[in-house]
Each structure stands twice: as C-alpha cells, then as structure tokens.
Coordinates of C-alpha atoms and ligand atoms in Angstrom, one line a residue:
X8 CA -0.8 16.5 5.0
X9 CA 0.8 15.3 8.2
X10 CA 3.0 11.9 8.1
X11 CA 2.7 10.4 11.7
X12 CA 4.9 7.7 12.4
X13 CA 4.9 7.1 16.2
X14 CA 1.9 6.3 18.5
X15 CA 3.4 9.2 20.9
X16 CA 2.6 11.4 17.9
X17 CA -0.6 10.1 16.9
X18 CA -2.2 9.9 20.4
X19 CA -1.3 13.7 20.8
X20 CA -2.7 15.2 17.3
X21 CA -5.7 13.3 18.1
X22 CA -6.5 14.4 21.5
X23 CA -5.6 18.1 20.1
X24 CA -8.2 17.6 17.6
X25 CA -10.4 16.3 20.1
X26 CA -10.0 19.2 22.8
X27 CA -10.9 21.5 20.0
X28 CA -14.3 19.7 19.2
X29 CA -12.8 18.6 15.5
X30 CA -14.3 15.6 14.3
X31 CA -11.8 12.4 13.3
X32 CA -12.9 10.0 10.2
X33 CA -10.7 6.8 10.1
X34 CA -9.4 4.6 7.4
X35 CA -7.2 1.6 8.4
X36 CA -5.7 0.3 5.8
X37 CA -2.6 -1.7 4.5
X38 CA -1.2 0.3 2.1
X39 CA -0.7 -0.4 -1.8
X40 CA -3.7 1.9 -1.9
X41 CA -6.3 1.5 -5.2
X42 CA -9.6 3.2 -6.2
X43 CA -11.6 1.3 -3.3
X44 CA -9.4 2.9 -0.7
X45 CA -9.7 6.5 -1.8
X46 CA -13.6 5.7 -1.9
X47 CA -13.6 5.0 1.7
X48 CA -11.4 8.6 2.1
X49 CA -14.3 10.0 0.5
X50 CA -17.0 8.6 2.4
X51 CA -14.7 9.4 5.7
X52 CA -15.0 13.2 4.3
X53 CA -18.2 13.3 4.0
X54 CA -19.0 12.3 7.2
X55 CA -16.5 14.6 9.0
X56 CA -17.2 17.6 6.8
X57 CA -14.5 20.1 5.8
X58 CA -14.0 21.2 9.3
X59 CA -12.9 17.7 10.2
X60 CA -9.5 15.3 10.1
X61 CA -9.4 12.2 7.9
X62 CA -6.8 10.0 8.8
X63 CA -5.6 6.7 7.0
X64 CA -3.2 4.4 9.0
X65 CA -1.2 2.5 6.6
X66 CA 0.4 -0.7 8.3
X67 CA 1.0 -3.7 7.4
X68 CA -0.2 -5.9 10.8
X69 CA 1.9 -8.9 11.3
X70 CA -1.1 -10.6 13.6
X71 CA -3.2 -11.2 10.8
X72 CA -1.3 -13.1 8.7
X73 CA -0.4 -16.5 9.7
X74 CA 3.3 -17.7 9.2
X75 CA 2.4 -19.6 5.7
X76 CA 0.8 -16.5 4.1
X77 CA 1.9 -13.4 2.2
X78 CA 3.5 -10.7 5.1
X79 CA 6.9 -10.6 3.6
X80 CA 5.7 -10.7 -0.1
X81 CA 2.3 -7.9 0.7
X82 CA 3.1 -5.2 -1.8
X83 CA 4.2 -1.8 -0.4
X84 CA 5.0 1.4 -1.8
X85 CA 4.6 3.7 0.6
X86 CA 5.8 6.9 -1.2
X87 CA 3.0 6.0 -3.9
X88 CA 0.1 5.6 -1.0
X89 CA 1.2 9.8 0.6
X90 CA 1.1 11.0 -2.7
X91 CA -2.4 9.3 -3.6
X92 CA -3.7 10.6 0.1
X93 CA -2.1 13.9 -0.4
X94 CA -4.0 14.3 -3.1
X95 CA -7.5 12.6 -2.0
X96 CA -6.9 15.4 1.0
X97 CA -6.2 13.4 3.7
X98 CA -5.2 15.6 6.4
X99 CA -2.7 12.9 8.1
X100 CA -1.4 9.4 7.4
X101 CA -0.4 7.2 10.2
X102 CA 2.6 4.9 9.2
X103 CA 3.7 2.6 13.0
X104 CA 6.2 0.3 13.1
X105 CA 6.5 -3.4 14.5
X106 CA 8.8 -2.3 17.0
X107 CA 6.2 0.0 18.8
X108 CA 2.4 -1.9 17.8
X109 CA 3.9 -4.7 18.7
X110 CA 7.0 -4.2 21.1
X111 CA 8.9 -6.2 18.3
X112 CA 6.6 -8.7 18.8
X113 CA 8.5 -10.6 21.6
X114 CA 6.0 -12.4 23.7
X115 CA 7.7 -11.4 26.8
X116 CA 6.6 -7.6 26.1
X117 CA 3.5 -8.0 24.2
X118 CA 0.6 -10.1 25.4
X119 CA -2.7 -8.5 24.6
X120 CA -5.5 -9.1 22.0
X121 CA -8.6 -8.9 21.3
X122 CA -10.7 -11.9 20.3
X123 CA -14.1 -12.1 19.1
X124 CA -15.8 -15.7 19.1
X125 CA -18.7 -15.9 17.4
X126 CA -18.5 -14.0 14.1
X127 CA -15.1 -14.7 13.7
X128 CA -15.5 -18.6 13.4
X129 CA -17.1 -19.4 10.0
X130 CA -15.6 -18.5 6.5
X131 CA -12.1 -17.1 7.2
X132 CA -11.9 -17.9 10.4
X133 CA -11.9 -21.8 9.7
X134 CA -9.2 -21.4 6.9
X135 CA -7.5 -18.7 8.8
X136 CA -8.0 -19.1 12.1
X137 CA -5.8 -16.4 14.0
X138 CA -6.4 -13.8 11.3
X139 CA -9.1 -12.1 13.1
X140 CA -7.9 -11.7 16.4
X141 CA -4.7 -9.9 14.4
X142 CA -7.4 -7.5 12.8
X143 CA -9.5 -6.7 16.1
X144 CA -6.5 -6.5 17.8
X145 CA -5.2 -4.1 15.4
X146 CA -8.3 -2.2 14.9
X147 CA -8.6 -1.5 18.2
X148 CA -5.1 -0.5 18.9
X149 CA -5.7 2.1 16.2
X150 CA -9.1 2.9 17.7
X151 CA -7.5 3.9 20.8
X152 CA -5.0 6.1 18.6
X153 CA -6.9 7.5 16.0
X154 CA -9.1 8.3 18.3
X155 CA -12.1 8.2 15.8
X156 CA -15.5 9.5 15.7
X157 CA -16.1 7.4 12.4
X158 CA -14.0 4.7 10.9
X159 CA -14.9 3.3 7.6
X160 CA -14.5 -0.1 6.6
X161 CA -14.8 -1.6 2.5
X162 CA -17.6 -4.4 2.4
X163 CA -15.6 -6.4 0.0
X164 CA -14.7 -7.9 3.7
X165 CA -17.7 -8.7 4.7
X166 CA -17.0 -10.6 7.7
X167 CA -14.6 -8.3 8.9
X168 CA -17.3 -5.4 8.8
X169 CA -19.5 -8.0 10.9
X170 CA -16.6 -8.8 13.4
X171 CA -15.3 -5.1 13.8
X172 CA -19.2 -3.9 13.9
X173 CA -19.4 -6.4 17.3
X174 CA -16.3 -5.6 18.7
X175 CA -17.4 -1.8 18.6
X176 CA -20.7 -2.7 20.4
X177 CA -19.6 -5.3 22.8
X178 CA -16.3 -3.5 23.7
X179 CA -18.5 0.0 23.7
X180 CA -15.5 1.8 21.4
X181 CA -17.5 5.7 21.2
X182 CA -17.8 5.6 17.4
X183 CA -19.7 4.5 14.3
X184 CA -18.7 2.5 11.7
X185 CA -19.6 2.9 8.3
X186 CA -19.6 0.3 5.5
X187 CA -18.7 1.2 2.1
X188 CA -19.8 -0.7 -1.2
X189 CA -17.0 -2.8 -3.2
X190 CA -15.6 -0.6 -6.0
X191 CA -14.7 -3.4 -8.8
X192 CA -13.0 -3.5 -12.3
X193 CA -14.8 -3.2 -15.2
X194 CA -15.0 -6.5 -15.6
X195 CA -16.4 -7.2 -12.2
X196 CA -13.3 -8.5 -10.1
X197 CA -13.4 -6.7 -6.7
X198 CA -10.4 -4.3 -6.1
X199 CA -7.7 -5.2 -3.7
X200 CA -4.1 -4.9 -3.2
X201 CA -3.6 -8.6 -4.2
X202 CA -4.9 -8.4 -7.8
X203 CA -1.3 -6.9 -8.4
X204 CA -0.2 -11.3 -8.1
X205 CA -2.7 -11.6 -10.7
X206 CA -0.3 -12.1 -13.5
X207 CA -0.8 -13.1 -17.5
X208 CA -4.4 -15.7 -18.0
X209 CA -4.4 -15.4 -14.1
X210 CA -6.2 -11.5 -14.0
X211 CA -9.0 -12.9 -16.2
X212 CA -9.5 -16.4 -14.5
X213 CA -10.0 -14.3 -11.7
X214 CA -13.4 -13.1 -12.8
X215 CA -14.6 -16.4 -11.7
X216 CA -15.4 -15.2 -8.5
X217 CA -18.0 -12.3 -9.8
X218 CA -19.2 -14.4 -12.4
X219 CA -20.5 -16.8 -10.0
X220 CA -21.8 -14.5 -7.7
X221 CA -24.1 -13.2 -10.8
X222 CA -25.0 -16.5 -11.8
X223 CA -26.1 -17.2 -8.1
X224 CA -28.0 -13.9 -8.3
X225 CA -29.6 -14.9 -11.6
X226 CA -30.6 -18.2 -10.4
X227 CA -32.2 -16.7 -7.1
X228 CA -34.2 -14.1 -8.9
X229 CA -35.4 -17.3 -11.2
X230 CA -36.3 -19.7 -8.7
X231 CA -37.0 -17.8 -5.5
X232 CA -35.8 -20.6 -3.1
X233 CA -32.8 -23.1 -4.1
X234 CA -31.1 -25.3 -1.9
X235 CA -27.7 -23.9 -0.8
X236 CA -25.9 -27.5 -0.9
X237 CA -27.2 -27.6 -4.9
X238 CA -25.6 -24.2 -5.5
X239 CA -23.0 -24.9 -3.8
X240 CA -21.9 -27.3 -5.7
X241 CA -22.9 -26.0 -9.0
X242 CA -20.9 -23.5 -8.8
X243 CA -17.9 -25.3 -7.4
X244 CA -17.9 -27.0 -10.7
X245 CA -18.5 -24.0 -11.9
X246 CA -15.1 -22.1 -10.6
X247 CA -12.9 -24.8 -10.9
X248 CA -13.2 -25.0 -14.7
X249 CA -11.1 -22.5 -14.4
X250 CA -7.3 -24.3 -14.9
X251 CA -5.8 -22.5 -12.0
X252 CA -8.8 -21.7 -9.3
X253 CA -9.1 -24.1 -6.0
X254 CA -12.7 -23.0 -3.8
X255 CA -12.2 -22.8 -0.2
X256 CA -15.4 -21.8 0.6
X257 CA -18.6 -20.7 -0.8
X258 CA -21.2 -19.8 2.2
X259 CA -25.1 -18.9 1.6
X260 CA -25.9 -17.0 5.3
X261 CA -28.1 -14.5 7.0
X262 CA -26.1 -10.7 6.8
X263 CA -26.1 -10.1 10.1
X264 CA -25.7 -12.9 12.1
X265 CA -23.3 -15.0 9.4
X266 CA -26.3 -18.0 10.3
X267 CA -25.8 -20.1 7.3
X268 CA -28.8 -20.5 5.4
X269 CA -30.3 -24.3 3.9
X270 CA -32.7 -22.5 1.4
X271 CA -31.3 -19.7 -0.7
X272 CA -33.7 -16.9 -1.5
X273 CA -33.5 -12.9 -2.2
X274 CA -31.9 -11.1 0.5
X275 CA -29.5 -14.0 1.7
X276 CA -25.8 -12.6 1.2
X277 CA -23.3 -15.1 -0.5
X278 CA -19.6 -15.2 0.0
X279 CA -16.6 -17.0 -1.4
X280 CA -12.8 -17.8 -1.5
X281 CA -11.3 -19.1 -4.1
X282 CA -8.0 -19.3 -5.1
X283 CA -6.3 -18.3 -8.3
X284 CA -2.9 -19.8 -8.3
X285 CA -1.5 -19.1 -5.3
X286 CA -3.3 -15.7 -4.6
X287 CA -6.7 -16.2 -2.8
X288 CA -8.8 -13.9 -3.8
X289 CA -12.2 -13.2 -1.6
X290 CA -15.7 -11.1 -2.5
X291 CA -19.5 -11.0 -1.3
X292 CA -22.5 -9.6 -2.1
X293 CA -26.1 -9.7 -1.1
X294 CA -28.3 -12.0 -3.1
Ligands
LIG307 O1 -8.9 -4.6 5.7 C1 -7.7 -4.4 6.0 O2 -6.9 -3.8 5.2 C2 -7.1 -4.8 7.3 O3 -7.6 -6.0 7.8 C3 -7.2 -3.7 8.4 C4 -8.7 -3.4 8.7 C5 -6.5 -2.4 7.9 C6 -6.5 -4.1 9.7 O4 -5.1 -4.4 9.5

C-alpha cells in the first residue's frame, strides 16, 4: 500500500493509473476509521475490480468545522487507520496537510470554494451553516486529485450524499457516486468516529436516535399518513427523556429533493440531530 502525502504525489499516481486505463474507486474520509469505513473500501472494490486502485484520503478538513466545533478535539490515529486499510487492501492512502489544501489557510493565498445553495440549506446547513461549502470544497479538491472514476459516500450523511450527488451533476465531475447503507451497532446506534465521546450512560442514551427512527417507522406502517408536526413533537418528547439529549432537528422530507413533507407516509425519509451531551450525533433512514 502506497502512503501519499502531497498533492504533487497524488495528482501523478493518478494520472499514471489513468494513462494505463486502471480504474480509481474513492473513499474520502476523516480518519479514526471503523467498520462503516472499510464497508465503503469494499463497495469501492467491487466496483473497480481487482485490476483497479482504491484510494482512501484521510484528512481532517478544517472548512467544515466551524470555529465552536470539534477540529482540535476530532480523534486521530493515523498509524491505526494504514494498518486497518493495509489490511482491507487498499492500494494507497492519501494523508494532505493544511499547509498545501489549504495554503495554511491564509486568506491572502487561498480563496476558492465551492458552494451549493439549495440542498445545502435545510437540516445541517441551518445549524451549521458553512459546513457544507467546507465538504464540497474539499470533495472536489480531492476529486480533482484522486482523480476518481467512483467515489463512495456512507448514507448515514444523508444530506451530504444529496449535496455531493448535485455538485457532481451540476459541476459535470466524470464520475459516479455510490451510496452505501449505515453499518450500525448492535444495538442500532449508527457508527461514526464520534461515538468514541460517547462515555459511561452516554453510549446507551445514545440509542435514542434509532429508537426513534423505529418508532416513527412503526407508527408509519400503522397509520399510513400522520402529520409530520404530531411526530415531530412526539418524538421530541420522546428523545429528551433522555437526561442528557438536546433535539436540533428532526425533518420528515422527500429523498431527493430534501422538500419537507406535511403528511408522513411510507417512502418519506426522516432525519435527525440530537445531541448527547456535548457530542451531536446525526442518522437517517427511509420511512
Ligand atoms: O463524511 C466525511 O467524513 C467528510 O465530510 C468528507 C466527505 C470526508 C469530507 O471531508
């Protein structure tokens, strides 16, 4: 497995792939890698084959977090993340730095990013609201290094699937993007690198989010049709009898436009933040 660390690097394995017709699956990721990453490895294999290159970039990307969230705190261990790619056969990982994604960040000598303003709004976006011009801006930095034919994103972000998957057709990037389902815990809570906050009663309060996405699933099925304000609020109540979980959001919405939806029947995808403590905690699924 090859360890990339500069863009000069990258950009020349990739067109060297390229000229010799080898096919290039993508993983962007952050690092502290779990059992969801490695599934998108896998699905990145399968779609290259054995004659083609997976690559996962692993890089933390300062211009998605806002200056009150986690960036100094994210966990890292890099060593741990090459030995888990090494040995999910990842043919090379792509570690950057600041001082070249980002020219150290200085405004002066870094000016450009990528913004998408419709799917990008709702949900995060209102809580977070430069978070996804860091990830577009990011993902298509990497694009244009990677050089992908595939890229493979986890669903558990469901809006940033529905952002990248517009940026890709609006900004015409020559690849597909493939969406890979959630891998969760046994007892339902959606991997990600943040459950490692999840300390003492925390880890099981955490469930609430799953739980409540079954509930709403159970309802659906019952009723066919509820109104989204009713379920909203049930299950507000519902969450916060948890001691130590805060909703931010639960949305009811069409998948593929992110239209919010008055009436909740089968079909309609529901997502929520909520968080536990001071970790929020995010997860989706389709109703
Ligand atoms: O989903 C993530 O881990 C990040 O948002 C991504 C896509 C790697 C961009 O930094």
């Amino acid at each position: 497995m090859q360890i990339v660390c500069s863009i000069a690097a990258m950009q020349r394995l990739a067109k060297k792939w390229r000229r010799a017709g080898t096919r290039i699956g993508f993983v962007p990721t952050m690092g502290y890698l779990h059992a969801g990453h490695l599934s998108l490895v896998k699905s990145a294999r399968k779609a290259v084959g054995n004659n083609g290159k997976v690559v996962v970039s692993i890089y933390v990307n300062p211009t998605q977090f806002a200056p009150t969230e986690d960036l100094a705190n994210y966990p890292r261990d890099l060593q741990r993340d090459l030995k888990l790619c090494r040995e999910a056969g990842v043919d090379a990982v792509f570690t950057p730095k600041d001082a070249e994604m980002y020219a150290g960040r200085a405004a002066a000598n870094y000016s450009t990013y990528v913004v998408e303003e419709n799917l990008s709004f709702p949900m995060e976006g209102i809580t977070r609201p430069t978070h996804f011009r860091g990830v577009t801006t990011v993902v298509a930095k990497l694009f244009n290094l990677v050089l992908p034919d595939v890229s493979i994103f986890g669903q558990k972000d469901f809006q940033q699937t529905a952002v990248i998957k517009r940026m890709v057709a609006d900004l015409n990037f020559p690849l597909k993007i493939i969406i890979a389902p959630t891998l969760r815990e046994t007892d339902g809570l959606a991997m990600s690198s943040r459950n490692k906050y999840l300390v003492g009663d925390l880890r099981h309060q955490a469930t609430v989010l799953w739980s409540s996405i079954q509930t709403a699933q159970a309802i659906v099925k019952k009723m066919k049709s509820v109104s989204a304000a009713k379920l909203k609020a049930d299950l507000k109540k519902f969450i916060e009898s948890e001691p130590d979980a805060r909703l931010d959001y639960i949305e009811f919405f069409e998948p593929d436009t992110l239209s919010p939806v008055s009436k909740v029947s089968s079909g309609a995808q529901m997502a929520l933040a909520v968080s536990i403590g001071k970790t929020r905690l995010i997860d989706n699924a389709q109703l």
